[in-house]
Short mmCIF file of C-alpha atoms in Angstrom, two decimals:
data_model
loop_
_atom_site.label_atom_id
_atom_site.label_comp_id
_atom_site.label_asym_id
_atom_site.label_seq_id
_atom_site.Cartn_x
_atom_site.Cartn_y
_atom_site.Cartn_z
CA MET A 1 0.00 0.00 0.00
CA ARG A 2 2.86 2.35 0.80
CA ARG A 3 4.43 1.71 -2.59
CA TRP A 4 1.08 2.35 -4.27
CA LYS A 5 0.76 5.70 -2.47
CA GLU A 6 4.20 6.68 -3.69
CA HIS A 7 3.85 5.55 -7.30
CA TRP A 8 0.11 5.66 -8.12
CA ALA A 9 0.45 8.78 -10.32
CA THR A 10 3.26 7.20 -12.32
CA VAL A 11 1.15 4.06 -12.82
CA CYS A 12 -1.88 6.12 -13.89
CA SER A 13 0.24 8.08 -16.36
CA LEU A 14 0.80 4.81 -18.23
CA VAL A 15 -2.74 5.17 -19.63
CA PRO A 16 -2.13 8.39 -21.63
CA LEU A 17 1.44 7.33 -22.32
CA GLY A 18 0.19 4.00 -23.66
CA LEU A 19 -2.19 5.87 -25.96
CA LEU A 20 0.67 8.03 -27.16
CA ALA A 21 2.90 4.99 -27.69
CA ALA A 22 0.21 3.28 -29.77
CA ALA A 23 -0.26 6.41 -31.87
CA MET A 24 3.48 6.66 -32.47
CA TRP A 25 3.54 3.00 -33.53
CA PHE A 26 0.73 3.73 -36.01
CA GLY A 27 3.07 6.27 -37.58
CA ARG A 28 4.70 3.47 -39.55
CA TRP A 29 1.70 3.69 -41.94
CA VAL A 30 2.31 7.36 -42.81
CA ARG A 31 3.06 8.03 -46.47
CA PRO A 32 3.70 11.32 -48.32
CA SER A 33 0.76 13.46 -49.39
CA GLY A 34 -0.10 17.11 -49.98
CA ASP A 35 2.94 19.39 -49.67
CA ASP A 36 5.20 16.39 -49.08
CA TRP A 37 5.13 15.63 -52.78
CA CYS A 38 6.75 19.01 -53.47
CA PHE A 39 9.29 18.83 -50.63
CA LEU A 40 10.73 15.41 -51.45
CA PRO A 41 12.03 16.20 -54.97
CA VAL A 42 13.60 19.46 -53.77
CA VAL A 43 15.42 17.74 -50.91
CA ARG A 44 16.54 14.94 -53.23
CA ASP A 45 17.85 17.27 -55.92
CA GLY A 46 18.94 20.34 -53.93
CA GLY A 47 19.43 19.23 -50.32
CA LEU A 48 19.25 21.79 -47.54
CA PRO A 49 20.24 24.77 -49.74
CA GLY A 50 17.44 23.84 -52.12
CA MET A 51 14.86 23.73 -49.32
CA VAL A 52 15.99 27.05 -47.86
CA GLU A 53 15.86 28.63 -51.31
CA LYS A 54 12.38 27.21 -51.92
CA PHE A 55 10.95 28.54 -48.68
CA TYR A 56 12.80 31.84 -48.36
CA VAL A 57 12.82 32.93 -51.99
CA ARG A 58 9.71 31.36 -53.47
CA ASP A 59 7.14 30.02 -51.00
CA ASN A 60 6.63 31.83 -47.70
CA GLY A 61 9.91 32.95 -46.09
CA ARG A 62 9.82 30.38 -43.26
CA VAL A 63 13.52 29.57 -42.94
CA ALA A 64 13.15 27.55 -39.72
CA ASN A 65 10.33 25.62 -41.37
CA ALA A 66 12.67 24.74 -44.24
CA LEU A 67 15.26 23.39 -41.77
CA LEU A 68 12.74 21.18 -39.98
CA VAL A 69 11.23 19.89 -43.23
CA TRP A 70 14.70 19.03 -44.53
CA ALA A 71 15.48 17.21 -41.26
CA TYR A 72 12.79 14.57 -41.89
CA ALA A 73 12.40 14.73 -45.70
CA ARG A 74 16.09 13.97 -46.27
CA PHE A 75 15.30 10.39 -45.23
CA GLY A 76 12.48 10.06 -47.77
CA VAL A 77 9.48 7.93 -46.85
CA PRO A 78 11.14 6.54 -43.67
CA GLY A 79 11.46 10.11 -42.42
CA HIS A 80 7.69 10.48 -42.61
CA GLN A 81 7.22 7.17 -40.79
CA TRP A 82 9.56 8.10 -37.94
CA PHE A 83 8.20 11.62 -37.58
CA ALA A 84 5.31 10.63 -35.29
CA LEU A 85 7.68 8.88 -32.89
CA VAL A 86 10.14 11.77 -32.72
CA SER A 87 7.53 14.53 -32.49
CA GLY A 88 5.49 12.63 -29.88
CA LEU A 89 8.54 12.24 -27.66
CA VAL A 90 9.42 15.91 -28.11
CA VAL A 91 5.94 17.11 -27.14
CA VAL A 92 5.55 14.95 -24.03
CA GLY A 93 9.16 15.56 -23.00
CA VAL A 94 8.87 19.36 -23.25
CA LEU A 95 5.54 19.46 -21.42
CA TRP A 96 6.88 17.19 -18.67
CA ALA A 97 9.91 19.43 -18.20
CA VAL A 98 7.78 22.60 -18.17
CA THR A 99 5.32 21.15 -15.64
CA ALA A 100 8.06 19.90 -13.32
CA ALA A 101 9.89 23.23 -13.52
CA ALA A 102 6.70 25.20 -12.86
CA VAL A 103 5.85 23.09 -9.80
CA ARG A 104 9.35 23.53 -8.46
CA ARG A 105 9.36 27.27 -9.09
CA ALA A 106 6.01 27.61 -7.28
CA GLY A 107 7.67 26.18 -4.18
CA VAL A 108 5.26 23.28 -3.82
CA THR A 109 5.51 19.53 -3.71
CA VAL A 110 3.31 16.99 -5.46
CA PRO A 111 3.29 13.19 -5.36
CA ARG A 112 5.86 11.53 -7.58
CA GLY A 113 4.60 11.09 -11.12
CA VAL A 114 1.96 13.85 -11.05
CA PRO A 115 3.90 16.18 -13.43
CA LEU A 116 4.27 13.29 -15.87
CA LEU A 117 0.57 12.46 -15.61
CA VAL A 118 -0.41 16.08 -16.24
CA ALA A 119 2.02 16.47 -19.15
CA SER A 120 0.95 13.22 -20.82
CA MET A 121 -2.74 14.16 -20.51
CA VAL A 122 -2.19 17.56 -22.15
CA THR A 123 -0.14 15.82 -24.85
CA VAL A 124 -2.83 13.33 -25.85
CA LEU A 125 -5.51 16.02 -25.76
CA PHE A 126 -3.46 18.34 -27.95
CA LEU A 127 -2.58 15.66 -30.47
CA PHE A 128 -5.62 13.38 -30.57
CA ALA A 129 -8.70 15.42 -29.56
CA SER A 130 -8.32 17.50 -32.72
CA PRO A 131 -11.05 17.24 -35.38
CA ASN A 132 -8.32 16.04 -37.76
CA THR A 133 -5.69 14.03 -35.90
CA TYR A 134 -3.91 13.08 -39.10
CA LYS A 135 -3.06 16.67 -40.00
CA THR A 136 -2.27 17.53 -36.39
CA PHE A 137 0.05 14.63 -35.58
CA TYR A 138 0.86 12.47 -38.59
CA TRP A 139 1.28 14.97 -41.41
CA PRO A 140 4.81 16.35 -40.91
CA ALA A 141 4.35 19.40 -43.13
CA ALA A 142 1.55 20.72 -40.90
CA SER A 143 2.94 19.46 -37.62
CA VAL A 144 6.28 21.29 -37.79
CA SER A 145 4.64 24.69 -38.29
CA HIS A 146 1.38 24.36 -36.33
CA THR A 147 1.76 21.54 -33.77
CA LEU A 148 5.41 21.58 -32.76
CA ALA A 149 5.73 25.37 -33.01
CA PRO A 150 3.67 26.29 -29.89
CA VAL A 151 5.29 23.45 -27.92
CA LEU A 152 8.78 24.62 -28.86
CA ALA A 153 7.78 28.13 -27.84
CA SER A 154 6.75 26.88 -24.39
CA ALA A 155 10.14 25.13 -24.04
CA ALA A 156 11.75 28.57 -23.74
CA ALA A 157 10.13 28.86 -20.30
CA ILE A 158 12.12 25.93 -18.89
CA PRO A 159 15.42 27.84 -18.40
CA LEU A 160 13.43 30.77 -16.99
CA LEU A 161 11.69 28.59 -14.41
CA ARG A 162 14.87 26.77 -13.41
CA ALA A 163 17.28 29.73 -13.39
CA ARG A 164 18.81 30.44 -9.99
CA SER A 165 22.31 31.74 -10.65
CA ARG A 166 23.48 34.63 -12.80
CA GLY A 167 24.73 32.17 -15.41
CA GLY A 168 21.38 30.36 -15.45
CA LYS A 169 19.57 33.64 -15.99
CA ALA A 170 21.88 34.51 -18.87
CA VAL A 171 21.14 31.13 -20.47
CA ALA A 172 17.40 31.78 -20.06
CA LEU A 173 17.71 35.16 -21.80
CA GLY A 174 19.71 33.66 -24.65
CA THR A 175 17.19 30.86 -25.02
CA ALA A 176 14.32 33.34 -25.14
CA LEU A 177 16.05 35.37 -27.85
CA LEU A 178 16.94 32.33 -29.98
CA THR A 179 13.52 30.72 -29.57
CA GLY A 180 11.84 33.97 -30.57
CA VAL A 181 13.88 34.14 -33.78
CA VAL A 182 13.06 30.50 -34.59
CA ILE A 183 9.34 30.90 -33.93
CA GLY A 184 9.26 34.11 -35.97
CA THR A 185 10.63 32.23 -39.00
CA LEU A 186 8.61 29.07 -38.38
CA SER A 187 4.94 29.98 -37.93
CA GLU A 188 3.15 33.31 -38.30
CA GLU A 189 0.22 32.13 -36.17
CA THR A 190 2.37 30.88 -33.28
CA THR A 191 4.26 34.18 -33.49
CA VAL A 192 0.99 36.01 -32.87
CA VAL A 193 0.24 33.86 -29.82
CA VAL A 194 3.76 34.32 -28.42
CA LEU A 195 3.62 38.10 -28.77
CA VAL A 196 0.20 38.32 -27.14
CA VAL A 197 1.35 36.21 -24.18
CA LEU A 198 4.63 38.06 -23.70
CA VAL A 199 3.02 41.49 -23.88
CA GLY A 200 0.30 40.31 -21.50
CA VAL A 201 2.87 39.16 -18.94
CA LEU A 202 4.68 42.49 -19.25
CA LEU A 203 1.48 44.44 -18.61
CA LEU A 204 0.43 42.26 -15.66
CA SER A 205 3.87 41.66 -14.17
CA ARG A 206 3.21 44.02 -11.26
CA ARG A 207 0.27 41.85 -10.16
CA ILE A 208 1.40 38.32 -11.00
CA VAL A 209 5.18 38.33 -10.47
CA PRO A 210 6.74 38.69 -6.99
CA ARG A 211 8.88 41.80 -6.56
CA PRO A 212 12.29 40.03 -6.33
CA GLN A 213 11.87 38.40 -9.77
CA ARG A 214 9.83 41.14 -11.43
CA SER A 215 12.65 43.02 -13.16
CA TYR A 216 14.22 39.84 -14.48
CA VAL A 217 10.91 38.45 -15.79
CA ARG A 218 10.26 41.74 -17.56
CA LEU A 219 13.73 41.59 -19.14
CA TRP A 220 13.08 38.00 -20.22
CA CYS A 221 9.77 38.97 -21.84
CA LEU A 222 11.40 41.91 -23.63
CA THR A 223 14.20 39.65 -24.86
CA GLY A 224 11.73 37.06 -26.14
CA THR A 225 9.69 39.78 -27.79
CA ALA A 226 12.78 41.20 -29.48
CA GLY A 227 13.77 37.78 -30.81
CA THR A 228 10.27 37.13 -32.11
CA VAL A 229 10.15 40.52 -33.82
CA ILE A 230 13.55 39.89 -35.43
CA GLY A 231 12.39 36.53 -36.76
CA THR A 232 9.14 38.04 -38.00
CA LEU A 233 11.01 40.78 -39.85
CA VAL A 234 13.21 38.16 -41.52
CA LEU A 235 10.06 36.36 -42.65
CA VAL A 236 7.90 39.27 -43.83
CA THR A 237 10.76 40.93 -45.74
CA SER A 238 11.68 37.73 -47.58
CA PRO A 239 10.96 37.32 -51.31
CA GLY A 240 8.96 34.19 -50.54
CA SER A 241 6.61 35.98 -48.15
CA ARG A 242 6.14 38.77 -50.69
CA ASN A 243 5.37 36.26 -53.44
CA ARG A 244 2.85 34.51 -51.22
CA ARG A 245 1.01 37.71 -50.33
CA GLU A 246 0.93 38.92 -53.90
CA GLY A 247 -0.07 35.55 -55.32
CA ARG A 248 -2.97 35.15 -52.92
CA ASP A 249 -3.85 38.84 -52.57
CA ALA A 250 -3.33 38.53 -48.84
CA GLY A 251 -1.55 41.75 -47.90
CA LEU A 252 -2.20 43.92 -44.87
CA ALA A 253 -4.88 45.87 -46.74
CA SER A 254 -6.93 42.73 -47.39
CA MET A 255 -6.33 41.48 -43.83
CA PHE A 256 -7.79 44.59 -42.21
CA ALA A 257 -10.55 45.10 -44.74
CA PRO A 258 -14.02 45.22 -43.12
CA GLU A 259 -15.10 41.96 -44.74
CA SER A 260 -11.97 40.22 -43.39
CA LEU A 261 -12.48 41.58 -39.87
CA THR A 262 -16.10 40.47 -39.69
CA GLY A 263 -15.48 37.20 -41.55
CA ALA A 264 -12.63 36.28 -39.22
CA ALA A 265 -14.83 37.06 -36.20
CA LYS A 266 -17.57 34.76 -37.48
CA SER A 267 -15.06 32.00 -38.28
CA PHE A 268 -13.44 32.27 -34.86
CA ALA A 269 -16.87 32.13 -33.21
CA ARG A 270 -17.58 28.86 -35.02
CA ILE A 271 -14.18 27.48 -34.00
CA LEU A 272 -14.88 28.48 -30.40
CA GLU A 273 -18.20 26.65 -30.56
CA THR A 274 -16.38 23.49 -31.60
CA LEU A 275 -13.74 23.83 -28.89
CA LEU A 276 -16.22 24.56 -26.12
CA THR A 277 -18.45 21.64 -27.07
CA THR A 278 -15.61 19.10 -27.37
CA TRP A 279 -16.06 17.41 -24.01
CA SER A 280 -12.73 15.56 -24.16
CA TYR A 281 -10.92 18.85 -23.55
CA GLY A 282 -12.39 18.63 -20.07
CA GLY A 283 -9.55 16.20 -19.42
CA ALA A 284 -7.25 19.24 -19.17
CA ILE A 285 -9.42 20.64 -16.39
CA ALA A 286 -9.38 17.26 -14.65
CA ALA A 287 -5.59 17.15 -14.85
CA GLY A 288 -5.43 20.67 -13.43
CA VAL A 289 -7.78 19.76 -10.58
CA LEU A 290 -5.52 16.84 -9.78
CA LEU A 291 -2.51 19.13 -9.65
CA GLY A 292 -4.30 21.75 -7.55
CA VAL A 293 -5.66 19.25 -5.02
CA LEU A 294 -2.36 17.46 -4.48
CA ALA A 295 0.06 20.41 -4.43
CA THR A 296 1.25 21.42 -0.95
CA ARG A 297 3.96 23.66 0.38
CA ALA A 298 6.97 22.09 2.02
CA GLY A 299 5.90 23.49 5.40
CA GLY A 300 2.43 22.00 5.13
CA GLY A 301 -0.91 23.51 4.19
CA THR A 302 -2.44 24.21 0.85
CA ALA A 303 -0.37 25.80 -1.87
CA PRO A 304 -1.87 28.91 -3.46
CA LEU A 305 -0.89 27.98 -7.03
CA SER A 306 -3.14 30.63 -8.53
CA ARG A 307 -2.77 34.09 -7.03
CA HIS A 308 -5.97 35.70 -8.24
CA LEU A 309 -9.06 34.98 -10.30
CA SER A 310 -8.07 38.03 -12.32
CA LEU A 311 -5.13 36.02 -13.66
CA MET A 312 -7.54 33.51 -15.18
CA GLY A 313 -9.54 36.38 -16.63
CA ALA A 314 -6.41 37.75 -18.24
CA GLY A 315 -5.65 34.30 -19.62
CA VAL A 316 -9.11 34.09 -21.18
CA LEU A 317 -8.67 37.49 -22.80
CA ALA A 318 -5.22 36.52 -24.10
CA PHE A 319 -6.62 33.34 -25.64
CA LEU A 320 -9.54 35.16 -27.29
CA LEU A 321 -7.30 37.90 -28.68
CA ALA A 322 -4.59 35.51 -29.88
CA GLY A 323 -7.12 33.14 -31.42
CA TYR A 324 -8.92 35.90 -33.28
CA LEU A 325 -5.68 37.39 -34.59
CA CYS A 326 -4.53 33.96 -35.80
CA VAL A 327 -7.77 33.49 -37.71
CA LEU A 328 -7.54 37.03 -39.07
CA ALA A 329 -3.99 36.37 -40.30
CA VAL A 330 -5.08 33.44 -42.48
CA TYR A 331 -8.59 34.57 -43.39
CA PRO A 332 -7.53 36.44 -46.59
CA VAL A 333 -6.00 33.15 -47.81
CA PHE A 334 -8.60 30.58 -46.70
CA GLY A 335 -11.72 32.74 -46.33
CA PRO A 336 -14.62 30.88 -44.69
CA GLY A 337 -12.56 27.71 -45.17
CA THR A 338 -10.54 28.80 -42.14
CA VAL A 339 -13.14 26.98 -40.03
CA THR A 340 -12.26 23.66 -41.66
CA SER A 341 -8.50 24.29 -41.79
CA THR A 342 -8.05 22.61 -38.42
CA ARG A 343 -4.25 22.56 -38.53
CA VAL A 344 -4.28 26.35 -38.07
CA TRP A 345 -6.25 25.93 -34.84
CA ASN A 346 -3.32 24.21 -33.13
CA ASP A 347 -1.37 27.45 -32.82
CA PHE A 348 -3.90 28.81 -30.32
CA LEU A 349 -5.39 25.46 -29.25
CA PHE A 350 -2.29 24.79 -27.17
CA LEU A 351 -2.90 28.05 -25.27
CA TYR A 352 -6.52 26.96 -24.79
CA LEU A 353 -5.41 23.71 -23.14
CA VAL A 354 -2.96 25.56 -20.89
CA LEU A 355 -5.80 27.88 -19.89
CA LEU A 356 -8.07 24.94 -19.07
CA LEU A 357 -5.26 23.39 -17.06
CA GLY A 358 -4.87 26.61 -15.09
CA ILE A 359 -8.61 26.78 -14.43
CA GLY A 360 -8.44 23.22 -13.16
CA VAL A 361 -5.54 24.09 -10.84
CA LEU A 362 -7.52 26.98 -9.36
CA LEU A 363 -10.59 24.78 -8.98
CA GLY A 364 -8.58 22.01 -7.33
CA HIS A 365 -7.00 24.50 -4.96
CA ARG A 366 -10.42 25.70 -3.83
CA LEU A 367 -11.87 22.20 -3.61
CA ARG A 368 -9.06 21.10 -1.30
CA ARG A 369 -10.08 23.81 1.13
CA ARG A 370 -13.81 23.17 0.97
CA VAL A 371 -14.23 19.41 0.45
CA ARG A 372 -13.98 17.14 3.48
CA ARG A 373 -12.45 14.26 1.53
CA PRO A 374 -10.01 15.57 -1.09
CA ALA A 375 -9.08 11.96 -1.89
CA LEU A 376 -12.45 11.56 -3.59
CA VAL A 377 -11.66 14.52 -5.83
CA THR A 378 -8.33 12.93 -6.68
CA VAL A 379 -9.96 9.62 -7.58
CA ALA A 380 -12.67 11.30 -9.66
CA SER A 381 -10.16 13.46 -11.57
CA THR A 382 -7.91 10.50 -12.28
CA ALA A 383 -10.87 8.42 -13.45
CA LEU A 384 -12.00 11.21 -15.79
CA CYS A 385 -8.51 11.40 -17.28
CA GLY A 386 -8.58 7.66 -17.92
CA LEU A 387 -12.05 7.84 -19.48
CA VAL A 388 -10.94 10.60 -21.84
CA CYS A 389 -7.98 8.49 -22.96
CA VAL A 390 -10.24 5.51 -23.64
CA MET A 391 -12.63 7.62 -25.72
CA LEU A 392 -9.76 9.12 -27.72
CA ALA A 393 -8.43 5.64 -28.45
CA LEU A 394 -11.53 4.65 -30.44
CA PRO A 395 -11.23 7.16 -33.33
CA LEU A 396 -7.45 6.72 -33.27
CA ASN A 397 -7.87 3.00 -33.88
CA GLN A 398 -10.21 3.71 -36.81
CA LEU A 399 -7.68 6.14 -38.25
CA GLU A 400 -4.99 3.46 -38.01
CA ASP A 401 -7.13 1.12 -40.13
CA THR A 402 -7.51 3.79 -42.80
CA MET A 403 -3.80 4.59 -42.71
CA ARG A 404 -2.87 0.93 -43.09
CA VAL A 405 -5.06 0.44 -46.17
CA ARG A 406 -3.72 3.62 -47.75
CA ALA A 407 -0.11 2.67 -47.02
CA ARG A 408 -0.46 -0.68 -48.77
CA ASN A 409 -2.02 0.88 -51.87
CA TRP A 410 0.51 3.71 -51.83
CA ASP A 411 3.45 1.30 -51.62
CA ARG A 412 2.26 -0.84 -54.51
CA GLN A 413 1.57 2.19 -56.70
CA ASP A 414 4.90 3.76 -55.71
CA HIS A 415 6.79 0.60 -56.69
CA TRP A 416 4.93 0.39 -60.02
CA LEU A 417 5.56 4.04 -60.90
CA HIS A 418 9.26 3.84 -60.05
CA THR A 419 9.62 0.65 -62.10
CA GLN A 420 7.89 2.14 -65.14
CA ALA A 421 9.88 5.37 -64.89
CA GLN A 422 13.15 3.42 -64.81
CA ARG A 423 12.04 1.65 -68.01
CA GLY A 424 11.81 5.02 -69.76
CA ALA A 425 8.15 6.01 -69.34
CA HIS A 426 7.39 9.73 -69.53
CA GLU A 427 3.66 9.77 -68.74
CA LEU A 428 1.89 7.38 -66.35
CA PRO A 429 -1.54 7.02 -64.75
CA TYR A 430 -1.95 7.78 -61.05
CA ARG A 431 -4.83 7.06 -58.71
CA PRO A 432 -5.09 9.31 -55.63
CA THR A 433 -4.81 7.64 -52.22
CA SER A 434 -6.68 10.21 -50.17
CA ILE A 435 -6.87 10.36 -46.38
CA SER A 436 -8.26 12.87 -43.87
CA LYS A 437 -9.10 15.52 -46.49
CA MET A 438 -5.52 15.74 -47.70
CA THR A 439 -4.96 17.39 -51.08
CA GLU A 440 -4.26 14.87 -53.85
CA PRO A 441 -2.94 15.37 -57.40
CA PHE A 442 -6.44 14.96 -58.83
CA GLY A 443 -9.78 16.02 -57.45
CA ARG A 444 -13.30 15.04 -58.31
CA GLY A 445 -13.85 14.13 -61.92
CA GLY A 446 -10.10 13.83 -62.48
CA ARG A 447 -9.53 17.56 -62.22
CA ARG A 448 -5.83 18.34 -61.91
CA ALA A 449 -4.68 19.82 -58.59
CA TRP A 450 -1.43 21.55 -57.70
CA PRO A 451 0.43 18.45 -56.34
CA SER A 452 0.25 16.72 -59.74
CA GLY A 453 3.37 18.45 -61.05
CA CYS A 454 5.25 17.62 -57.84
CA VAL A 455 4.24 13.96 -58.09
CA ALA A 456 5.53 13.83 -61.67
CA ARG A 457 8.82 15.38 -60.58
CA TYR A 458 9.12 12.96 -57.67
CA TYR A 459 8.88 9.99 -60.05
CA GLN A 460 10.96 11.84 -62.69
CA LEU A 461 8.13 11.88 -65.20
CA GLU A 462 6.89 14.58 -67.54
CA ARG A 463 3.33 14.30 -66.28
CA ILE A 464 0.81 11.99 -64.63
CA THR A 465 -2.78 11.36 -65.68
CA PRO A 466 -5.80 10.48 -63.53
CA ALA A 467 -6.68 6.79 -63.22
CA LYS A 468 -9.97 5.32 -62.00
CA ARG A 469 -8.26 2.23 -60.72
CA PHE A 470 -4.76 1.43 -59.56
CA PRO A 471 -2.36 0.89 -62.50
CA TRP A 472 -1.40 -2.67 -61.49
CA GLN A 473 -5.01 -3.85 -61.34
#
């Protein structure tokens, strides 16, 4: 019984970690699609310089995005298969480190394994409660700029939370500057969220930061803001960003046009409706309640992990402002389709989960004071976390079936196309292997879509034609 009391949280964390492990194992069925078709030939023919030139000069100016895409695309199809494993470990590892550092900085103690349980719960919610898990977790092209970006941004807080000495504080400032530059050249939407959060902390530092650390926290926020602005300037002044804005008529004038402002507001309202009615996100509140109920100060008593309700109000305002600005940034490109472009949600969805976690911590803190048996709250919160994981496992298992069927068809068609191209063919039929609303070389009725030219280049053909059945059949 004593061992169970010491290790129960670690044992319970095996449920979300098991779900994450299964999802990473399913990643072996991932095959290129959408933008991947265009990245693979560039990496093959031009390497890293070719990818940087493609992004910075022609596509969008995201230099850091080009580096991350090259890191997995240089391995070809295996790089796509291993991406889920690597990115899953990165997400849960960063969130675990942030949670542990935040608990330590708050001067409280929690049972062993609770930070891991909280981090793993937020991880599975962020990756698998999305309306389109494939684009959120399995599609590398979207994940590096919309899923990993906010998590990497949060990693900059780890040195800040752990800094004690002058050298540690210098490392935290350098990390904030470097991370800001990377985020600024990686994802415009995550950049918006980062700037909103940093400016919000600066404005509220007098109320939320103790006096001894206030000056240093303000300096850290200013440093992170400066790095983010530098990265953003590199991006927006690039030829690729200019080409993208001109090609899609998505300049600042169109962004702040009345129809864009109102259209973005309506789209964000519909996104909010989806988020607020997705009950599985309640798992973040349950994880927060668990943390708030169990956290105690070293000297005994209940730990005041949340200083004021006004802090939660500020967090809500920051989320609403950041979310709306993210939608506004992409609305000139996607229009009303922003509502269905779920990968863009992830940039502010991560902040939403952190907010829910904070609300849960505040609720757990108050319940510990008012409830006679806090152990019942602990059991109920843990059970809810387990139930959420079980419910998320069902659609994930269905997605794995779809991915497996697609992978087998993709592999056979890939082998056939390569074989025919090596025999001297210049034009070959291709049947799309669609999954999770991914863009394929041909749409309905065989209409040609933009990836068709990239597919032809990947197989070193002059062109591909639509096929109603697989070529080998």
